Structures are given as C-alpha cells and as structure tokens.
mmCIF file of N, CA and C in Angstrom:
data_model
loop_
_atom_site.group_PDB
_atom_site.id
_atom_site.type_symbol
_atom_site.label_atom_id
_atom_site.label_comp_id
_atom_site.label_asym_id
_atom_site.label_seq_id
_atom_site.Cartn_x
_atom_site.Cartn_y
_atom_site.Cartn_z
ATOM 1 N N UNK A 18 50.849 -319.428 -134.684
ATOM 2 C CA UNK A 18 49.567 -319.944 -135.132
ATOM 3 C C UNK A 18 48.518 -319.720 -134.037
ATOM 4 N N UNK A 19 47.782 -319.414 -134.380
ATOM 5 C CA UNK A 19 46.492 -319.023 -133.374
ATOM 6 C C UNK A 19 46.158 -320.403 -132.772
ATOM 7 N N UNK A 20 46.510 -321.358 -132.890
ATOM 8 C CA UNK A 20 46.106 -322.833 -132.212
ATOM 9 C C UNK A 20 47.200 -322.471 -131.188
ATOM 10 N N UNK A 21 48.340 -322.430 -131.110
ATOM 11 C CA UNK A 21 49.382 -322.187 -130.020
ATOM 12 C C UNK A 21 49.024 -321.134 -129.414
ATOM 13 N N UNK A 22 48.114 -320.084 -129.858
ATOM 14 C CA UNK A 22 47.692 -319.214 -128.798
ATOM 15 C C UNK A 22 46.824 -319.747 -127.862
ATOM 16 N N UNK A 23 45.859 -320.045 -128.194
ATOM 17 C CA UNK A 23 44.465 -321.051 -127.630
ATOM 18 C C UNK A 23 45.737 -322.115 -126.119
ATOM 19 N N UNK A 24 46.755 -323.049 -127.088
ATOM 20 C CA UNK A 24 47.118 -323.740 -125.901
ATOM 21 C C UNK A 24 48.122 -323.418 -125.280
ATOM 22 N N UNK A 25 48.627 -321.703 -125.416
ATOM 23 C CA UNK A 25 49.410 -321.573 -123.936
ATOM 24 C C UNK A 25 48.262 -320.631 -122.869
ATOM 25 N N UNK A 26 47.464 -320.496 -123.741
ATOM 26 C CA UNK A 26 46.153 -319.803 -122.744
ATOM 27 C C UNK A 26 45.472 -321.112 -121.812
ATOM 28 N N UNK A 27 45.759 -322.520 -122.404
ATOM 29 C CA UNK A 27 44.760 -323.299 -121.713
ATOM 30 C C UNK A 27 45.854 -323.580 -120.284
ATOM 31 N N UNK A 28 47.270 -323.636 -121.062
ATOM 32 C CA UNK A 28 48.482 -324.262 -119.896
ATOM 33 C C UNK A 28 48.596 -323.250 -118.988
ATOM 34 N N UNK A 29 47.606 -322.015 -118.751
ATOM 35 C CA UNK A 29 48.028 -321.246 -117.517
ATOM 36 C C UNK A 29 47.388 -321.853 -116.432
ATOM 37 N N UNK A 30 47.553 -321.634 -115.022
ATOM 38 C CA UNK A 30 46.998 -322.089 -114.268
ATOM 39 C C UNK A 30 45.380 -322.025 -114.189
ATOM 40 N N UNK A 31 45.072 -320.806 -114.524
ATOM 41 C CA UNK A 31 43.519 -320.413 -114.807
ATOM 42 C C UNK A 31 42.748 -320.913 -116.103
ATOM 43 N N UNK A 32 43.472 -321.275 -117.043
ATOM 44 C CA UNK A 32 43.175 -322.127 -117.903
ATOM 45 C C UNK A 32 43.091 -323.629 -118.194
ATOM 46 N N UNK A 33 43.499 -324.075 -116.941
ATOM 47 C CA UNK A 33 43.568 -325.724 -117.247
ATOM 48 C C UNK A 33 42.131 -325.978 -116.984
ATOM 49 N N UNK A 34 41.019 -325.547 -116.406
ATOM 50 C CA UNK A 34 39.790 -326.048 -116.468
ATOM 51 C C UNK A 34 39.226 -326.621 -118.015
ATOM 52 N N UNK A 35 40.333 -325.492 -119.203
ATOM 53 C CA UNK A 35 38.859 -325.299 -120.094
ATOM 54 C C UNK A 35 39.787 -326.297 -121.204
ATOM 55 N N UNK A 36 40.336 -327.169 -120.518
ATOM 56 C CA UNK A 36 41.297 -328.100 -121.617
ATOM 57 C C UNK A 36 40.324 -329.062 -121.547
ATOM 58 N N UNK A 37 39.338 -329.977 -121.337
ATOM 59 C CA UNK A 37 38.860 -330.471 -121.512
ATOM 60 C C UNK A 37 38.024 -330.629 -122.882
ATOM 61 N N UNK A 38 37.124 -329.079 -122.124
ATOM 62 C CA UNK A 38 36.090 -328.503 -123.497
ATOM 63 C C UNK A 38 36.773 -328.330 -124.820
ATOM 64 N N UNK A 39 38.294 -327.600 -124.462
ATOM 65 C CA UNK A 39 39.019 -326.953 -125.721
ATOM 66 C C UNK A 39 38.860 -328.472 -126.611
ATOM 67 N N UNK A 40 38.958 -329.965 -126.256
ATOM 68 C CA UNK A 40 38.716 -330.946 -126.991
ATOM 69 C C UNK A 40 37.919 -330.964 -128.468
ATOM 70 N N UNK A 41 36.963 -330.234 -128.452
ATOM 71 C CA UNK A 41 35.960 -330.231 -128.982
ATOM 72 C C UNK A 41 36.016 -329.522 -130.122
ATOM 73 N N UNK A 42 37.784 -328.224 -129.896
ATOM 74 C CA UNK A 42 37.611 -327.620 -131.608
ATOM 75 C C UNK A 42 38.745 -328.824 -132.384
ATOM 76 N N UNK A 43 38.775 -330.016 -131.899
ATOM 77 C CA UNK A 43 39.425 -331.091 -132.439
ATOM 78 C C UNK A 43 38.199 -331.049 -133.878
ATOM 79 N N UNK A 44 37.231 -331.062 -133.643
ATOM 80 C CA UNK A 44 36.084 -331.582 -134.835
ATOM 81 C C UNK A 44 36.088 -330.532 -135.430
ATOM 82 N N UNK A 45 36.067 -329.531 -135.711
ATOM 83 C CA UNK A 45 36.732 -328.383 -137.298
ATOM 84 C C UNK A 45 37.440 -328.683 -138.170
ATOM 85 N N UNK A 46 38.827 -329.253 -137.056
ATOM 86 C CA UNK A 46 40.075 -329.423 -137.616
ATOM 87 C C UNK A 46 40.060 -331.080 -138.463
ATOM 88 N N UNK A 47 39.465 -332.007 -137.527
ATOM 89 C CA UNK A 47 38.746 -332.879 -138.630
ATOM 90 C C UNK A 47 38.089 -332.690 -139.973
ATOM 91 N N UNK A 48 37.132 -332.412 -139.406
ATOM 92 C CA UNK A 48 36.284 -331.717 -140.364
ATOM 93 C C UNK A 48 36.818 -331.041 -141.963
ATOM 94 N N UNK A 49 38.024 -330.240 -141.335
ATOM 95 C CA UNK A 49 38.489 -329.420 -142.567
ATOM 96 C C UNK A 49 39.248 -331.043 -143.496
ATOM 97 N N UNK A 50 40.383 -331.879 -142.490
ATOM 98 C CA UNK A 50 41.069 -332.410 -142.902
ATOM 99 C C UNK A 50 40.248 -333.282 -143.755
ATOM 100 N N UNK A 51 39.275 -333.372 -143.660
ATOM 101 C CA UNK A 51 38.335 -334.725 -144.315
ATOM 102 C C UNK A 51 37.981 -334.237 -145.584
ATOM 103 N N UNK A 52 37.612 -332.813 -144.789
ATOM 104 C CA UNK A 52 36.667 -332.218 -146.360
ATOM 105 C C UNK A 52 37.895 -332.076 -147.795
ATOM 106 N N UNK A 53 39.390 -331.657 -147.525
ATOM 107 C CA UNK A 53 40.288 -331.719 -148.154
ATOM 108 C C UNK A 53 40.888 -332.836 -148.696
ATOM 109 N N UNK A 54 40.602 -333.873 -147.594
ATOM 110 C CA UNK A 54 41.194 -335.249 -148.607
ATOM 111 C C UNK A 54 39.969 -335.934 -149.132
ATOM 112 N N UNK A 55 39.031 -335.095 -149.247
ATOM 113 C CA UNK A 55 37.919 -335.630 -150.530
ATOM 114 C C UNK A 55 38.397 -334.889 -151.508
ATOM 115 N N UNK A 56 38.198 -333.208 -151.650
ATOM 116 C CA UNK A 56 38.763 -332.336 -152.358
ATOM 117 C C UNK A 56 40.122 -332.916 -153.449
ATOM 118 N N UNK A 57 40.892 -333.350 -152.514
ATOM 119 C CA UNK A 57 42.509 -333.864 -153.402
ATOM 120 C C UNK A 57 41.478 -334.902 -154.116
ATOM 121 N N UNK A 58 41.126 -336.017 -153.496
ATOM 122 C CA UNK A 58 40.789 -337.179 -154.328
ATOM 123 C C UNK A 58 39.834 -336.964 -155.319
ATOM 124 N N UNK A 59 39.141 -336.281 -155.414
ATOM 125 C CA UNK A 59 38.382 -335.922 -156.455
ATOM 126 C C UNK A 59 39.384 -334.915 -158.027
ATOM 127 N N UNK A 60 40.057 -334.606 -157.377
ATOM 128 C CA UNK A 60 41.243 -334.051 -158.982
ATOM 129 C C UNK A 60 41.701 -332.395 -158.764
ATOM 130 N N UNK A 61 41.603 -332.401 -156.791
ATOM 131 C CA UNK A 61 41.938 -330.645 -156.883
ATOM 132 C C UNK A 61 43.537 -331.511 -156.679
ATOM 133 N N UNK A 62 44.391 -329.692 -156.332
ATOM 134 C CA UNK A 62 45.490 -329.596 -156.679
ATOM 135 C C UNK A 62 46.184 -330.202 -155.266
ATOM 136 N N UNK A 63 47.008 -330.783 -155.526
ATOM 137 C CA UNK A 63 47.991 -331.698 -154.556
ATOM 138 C C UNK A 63 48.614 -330.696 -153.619
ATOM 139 N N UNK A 64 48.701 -329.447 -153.518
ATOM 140 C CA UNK A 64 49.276 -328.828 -152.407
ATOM 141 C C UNK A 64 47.952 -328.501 -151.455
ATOM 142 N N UNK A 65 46.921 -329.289 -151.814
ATOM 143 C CA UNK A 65 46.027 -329.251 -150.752
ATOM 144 C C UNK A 65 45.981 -330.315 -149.683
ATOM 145 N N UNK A 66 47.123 -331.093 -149.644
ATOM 146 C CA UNK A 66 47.556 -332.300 -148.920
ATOM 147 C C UNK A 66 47.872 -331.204 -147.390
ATOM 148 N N UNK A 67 48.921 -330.202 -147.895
ATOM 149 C CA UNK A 67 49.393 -329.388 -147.117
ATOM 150 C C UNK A 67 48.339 -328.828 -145.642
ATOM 151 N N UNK A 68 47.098 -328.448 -146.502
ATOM 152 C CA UNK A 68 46.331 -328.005 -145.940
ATOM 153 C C UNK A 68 45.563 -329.205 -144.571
ATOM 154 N N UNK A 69 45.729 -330.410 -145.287
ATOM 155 C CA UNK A 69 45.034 -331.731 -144.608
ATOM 156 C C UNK A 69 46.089 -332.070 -143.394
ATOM 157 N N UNK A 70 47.183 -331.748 -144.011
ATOM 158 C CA UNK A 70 48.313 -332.288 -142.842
ATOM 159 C C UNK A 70 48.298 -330.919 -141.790
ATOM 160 N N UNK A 71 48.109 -329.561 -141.757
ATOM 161 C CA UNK A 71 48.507 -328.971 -140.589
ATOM 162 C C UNK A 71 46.532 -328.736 -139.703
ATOM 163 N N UNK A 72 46.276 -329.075 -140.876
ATOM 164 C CA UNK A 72 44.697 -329.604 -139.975
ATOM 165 C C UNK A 72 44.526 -330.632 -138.723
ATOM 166 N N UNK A 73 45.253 -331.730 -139.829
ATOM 167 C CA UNK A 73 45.608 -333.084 -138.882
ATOM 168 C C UNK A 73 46.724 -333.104 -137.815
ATOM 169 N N UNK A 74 47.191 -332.136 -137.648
ATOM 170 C CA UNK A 74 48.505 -331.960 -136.502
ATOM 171 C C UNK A 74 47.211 -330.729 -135.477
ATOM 172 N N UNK A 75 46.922 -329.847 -136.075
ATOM 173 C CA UNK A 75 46.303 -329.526 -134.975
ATOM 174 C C UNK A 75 45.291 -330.007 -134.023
ATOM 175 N N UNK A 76 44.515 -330.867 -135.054
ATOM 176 C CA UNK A 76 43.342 -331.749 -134.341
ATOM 177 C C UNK A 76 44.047 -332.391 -133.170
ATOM 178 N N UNK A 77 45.624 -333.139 -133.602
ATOM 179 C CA UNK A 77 45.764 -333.890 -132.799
ATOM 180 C C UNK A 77 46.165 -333.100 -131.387
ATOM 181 N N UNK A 78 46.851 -331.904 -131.876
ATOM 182 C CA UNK A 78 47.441 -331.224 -130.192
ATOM 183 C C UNK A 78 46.144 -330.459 -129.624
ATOM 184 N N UNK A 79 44.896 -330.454 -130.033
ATOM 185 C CA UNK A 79 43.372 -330.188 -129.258
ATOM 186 C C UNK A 79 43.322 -331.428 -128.340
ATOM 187 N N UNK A 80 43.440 -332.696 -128.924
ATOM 188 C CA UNK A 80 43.441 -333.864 -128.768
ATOM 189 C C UNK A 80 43.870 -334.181 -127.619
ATOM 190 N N UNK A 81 44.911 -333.839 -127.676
ATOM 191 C CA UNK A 81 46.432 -333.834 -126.087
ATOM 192 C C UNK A 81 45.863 -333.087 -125.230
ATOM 193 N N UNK A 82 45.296 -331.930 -125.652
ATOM 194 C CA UNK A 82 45.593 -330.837 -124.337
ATOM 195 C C UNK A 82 44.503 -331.724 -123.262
ATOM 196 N N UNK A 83 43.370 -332.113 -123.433
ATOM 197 C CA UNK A 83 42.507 -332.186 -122.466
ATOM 198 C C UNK A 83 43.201 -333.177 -121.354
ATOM 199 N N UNK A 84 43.868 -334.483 -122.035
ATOM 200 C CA UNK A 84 43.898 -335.457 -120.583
ATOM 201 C C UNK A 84 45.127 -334.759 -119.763
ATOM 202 N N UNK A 85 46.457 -333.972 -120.855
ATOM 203 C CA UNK A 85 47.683 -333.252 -120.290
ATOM 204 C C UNK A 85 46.964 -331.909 -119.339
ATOM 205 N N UNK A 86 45.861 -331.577 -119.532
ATOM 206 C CA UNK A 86 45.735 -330.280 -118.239
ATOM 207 C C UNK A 86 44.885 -330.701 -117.529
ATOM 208 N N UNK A 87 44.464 -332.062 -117.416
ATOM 209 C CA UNK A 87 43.912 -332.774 -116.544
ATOM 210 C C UNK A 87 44.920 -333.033 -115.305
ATOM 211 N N UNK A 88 45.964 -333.214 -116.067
ATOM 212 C CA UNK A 88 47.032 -333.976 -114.934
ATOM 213 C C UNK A 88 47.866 -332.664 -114.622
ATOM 214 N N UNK A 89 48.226 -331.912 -115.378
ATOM 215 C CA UNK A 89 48.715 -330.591 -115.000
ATOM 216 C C UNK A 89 47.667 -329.755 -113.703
ATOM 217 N N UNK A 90 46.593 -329.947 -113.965
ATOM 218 C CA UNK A 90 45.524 -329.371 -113.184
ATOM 219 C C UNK A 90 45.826 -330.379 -111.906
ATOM 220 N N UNK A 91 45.740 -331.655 -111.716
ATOM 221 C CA UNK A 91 45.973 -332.416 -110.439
ATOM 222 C C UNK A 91 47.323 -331.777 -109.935
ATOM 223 N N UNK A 92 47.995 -331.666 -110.396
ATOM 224 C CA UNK A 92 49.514 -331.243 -110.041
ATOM 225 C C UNK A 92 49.484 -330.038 -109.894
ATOM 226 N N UNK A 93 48.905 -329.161 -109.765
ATOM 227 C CA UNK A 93 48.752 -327.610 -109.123
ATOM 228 C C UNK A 93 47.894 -327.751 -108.273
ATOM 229 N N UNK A 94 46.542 -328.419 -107.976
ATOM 230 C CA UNK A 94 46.019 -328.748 -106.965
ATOM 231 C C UNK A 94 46.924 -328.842 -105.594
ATOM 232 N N UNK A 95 47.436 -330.428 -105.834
ATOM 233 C CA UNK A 95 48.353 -331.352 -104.676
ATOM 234 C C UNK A 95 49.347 -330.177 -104.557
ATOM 235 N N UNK A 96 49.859 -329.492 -105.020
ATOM 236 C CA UNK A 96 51.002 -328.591 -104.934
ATOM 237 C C UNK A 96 50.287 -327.169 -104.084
ATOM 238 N N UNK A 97 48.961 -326.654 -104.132
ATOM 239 C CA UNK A 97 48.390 -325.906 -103.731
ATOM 240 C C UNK A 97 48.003 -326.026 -101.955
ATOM 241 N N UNK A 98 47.551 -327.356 -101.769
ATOM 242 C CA UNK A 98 46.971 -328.473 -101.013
ATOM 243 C C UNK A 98 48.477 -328.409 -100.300
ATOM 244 N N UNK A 99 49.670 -328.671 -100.493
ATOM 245 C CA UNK A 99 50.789 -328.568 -99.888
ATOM 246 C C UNK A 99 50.709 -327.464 -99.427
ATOM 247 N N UNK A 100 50.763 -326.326 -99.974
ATOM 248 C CA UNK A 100 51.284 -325.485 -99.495
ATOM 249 C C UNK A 100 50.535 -324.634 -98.444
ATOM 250 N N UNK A 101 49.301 -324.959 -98.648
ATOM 251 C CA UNK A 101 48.652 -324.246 -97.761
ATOM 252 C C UNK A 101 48.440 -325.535 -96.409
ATOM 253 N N UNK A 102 48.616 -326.624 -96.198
ATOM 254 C CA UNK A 102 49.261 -327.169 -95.127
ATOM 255 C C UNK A 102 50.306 -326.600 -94.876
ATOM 256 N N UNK A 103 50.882 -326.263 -95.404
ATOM 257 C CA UNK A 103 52.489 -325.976 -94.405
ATOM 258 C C UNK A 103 52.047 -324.261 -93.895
ATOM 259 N N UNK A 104 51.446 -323.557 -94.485
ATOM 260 C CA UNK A 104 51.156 -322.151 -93.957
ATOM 261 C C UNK A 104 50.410 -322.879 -92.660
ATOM 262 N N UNK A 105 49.868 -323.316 -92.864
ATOM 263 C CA UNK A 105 48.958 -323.346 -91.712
ATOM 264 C C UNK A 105 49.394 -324.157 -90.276
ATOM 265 N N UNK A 106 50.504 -325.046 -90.732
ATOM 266 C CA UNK A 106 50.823 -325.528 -89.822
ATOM 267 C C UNK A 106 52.146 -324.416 -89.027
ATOM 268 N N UNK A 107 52.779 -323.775 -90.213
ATOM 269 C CA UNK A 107 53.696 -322.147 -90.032
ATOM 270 C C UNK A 107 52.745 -321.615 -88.923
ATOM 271 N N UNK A 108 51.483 -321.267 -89.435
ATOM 272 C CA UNK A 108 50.959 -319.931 -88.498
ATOM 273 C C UNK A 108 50.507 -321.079 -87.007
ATOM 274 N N UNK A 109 50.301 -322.145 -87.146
ATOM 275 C CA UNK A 109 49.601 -322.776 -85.389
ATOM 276 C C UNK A 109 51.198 -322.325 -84.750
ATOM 277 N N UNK A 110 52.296 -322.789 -85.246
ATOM 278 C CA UNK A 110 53.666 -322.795 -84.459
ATOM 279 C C UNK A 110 53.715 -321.681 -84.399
ATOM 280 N N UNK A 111 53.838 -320.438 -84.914
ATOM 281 C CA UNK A 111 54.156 -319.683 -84.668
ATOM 282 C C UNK A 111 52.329 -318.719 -83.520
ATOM 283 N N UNK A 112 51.716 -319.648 -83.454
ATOM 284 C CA UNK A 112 50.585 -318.997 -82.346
ATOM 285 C C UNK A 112 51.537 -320.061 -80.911
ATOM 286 N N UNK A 113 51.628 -321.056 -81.260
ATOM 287 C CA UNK A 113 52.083 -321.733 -79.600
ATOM 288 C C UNK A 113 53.466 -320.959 -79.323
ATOM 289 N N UNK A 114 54.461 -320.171 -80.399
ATOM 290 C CA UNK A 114 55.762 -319.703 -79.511
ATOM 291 C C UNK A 114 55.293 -318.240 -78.994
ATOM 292 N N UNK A 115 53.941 -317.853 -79.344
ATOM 293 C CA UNK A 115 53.856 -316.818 -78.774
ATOM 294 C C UNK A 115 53.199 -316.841 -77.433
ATOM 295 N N UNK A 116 52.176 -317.845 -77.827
ATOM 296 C CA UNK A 116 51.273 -318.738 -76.426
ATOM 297 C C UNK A 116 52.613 -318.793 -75.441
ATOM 298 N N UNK A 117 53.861 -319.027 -75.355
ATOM 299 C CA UNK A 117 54.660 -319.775 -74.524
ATOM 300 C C UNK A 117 55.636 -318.868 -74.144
ATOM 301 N N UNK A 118 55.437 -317.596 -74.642
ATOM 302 C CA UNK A 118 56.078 -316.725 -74.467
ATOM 303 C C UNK A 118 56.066 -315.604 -73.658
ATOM 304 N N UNK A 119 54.392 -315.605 -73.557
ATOM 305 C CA UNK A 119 53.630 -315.004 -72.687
ATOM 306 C C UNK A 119 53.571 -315.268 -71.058
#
C-alpha cells in the first residue's frame, strides 16, 4: 500500500524529521472515512464500510508515526552524540600515546 511506502520512508534515519508533518495526511484519510460513512448511511452499498475501515486504519498509523519518530529521532540523536564522544575521546588518546612516545 502506498501508505507503507510513505512510512518506511519516514522510519529512515533521514526521514524521521518529516513524521511530524506526515501527521497531517491523517485529515484525507478522515475525510474519506467520514465522507463514506455518510455515503453508507444514506442507502449506498454496504461494502463501502470496507472502504471507511482501511481509511480509518490508515489515518490512525499517520497518527502514530509522528510522536514514534519523535522518539526514534531522540534515539539516533543520543546514539549519534555517543558515538562521536567516544571518537573523540579515541582520537585525544591516541594524540597523548603519540605525544609520549616522542
């Protein structure tokens, strides 16, 4: 489904910025689901429920992604933030065994 394309593009590392915004095609997917369960209730055909329910599942995983690549995004940060402390503390030690070597 092209919605699962959208959210393994947002879960890359370069994509967790735009999980926030991606929030926002939540209101289409509303939108459709609403406009369809007027549609049914008014006397269309009952396999348009179908249509309301994978509306309403996608709205909801738009829904998820923003606060989940919020915290995915903190957690590649702190993990980034690690690692480049430890390079850096790698390259001072390895400047004092050469300092001491000399």
């Amino acid at each position: 489904m092209p919605t699962n394309v959208i959210l393994n593009l947002i879960r890359r590392r370069q994509g967790l910025k735009w999980g926030v915004p991606a929030m926002a095609l939540a209101v289409p997917y509303l939108l459709i689901a609403f406009w369809c369960v007027n549609f049914t209730a008014a006397g269309g055909p009952g396999w348009v429920n179908l249509i309301t329910l994978v509306a309403l599942w996608n709205m909801m995983k738009f829904i998820a992604i923003g606060p989940a690549s919020l915290v995915l995004l903190f957690r590649c940060r702190r993990y980034e933030a690690r690692e480049r402390k430890l390079s850096e503390a790698q390259l001072h030690s390895d400047d004092r065994v050469v300092a001491l070597s000399h």
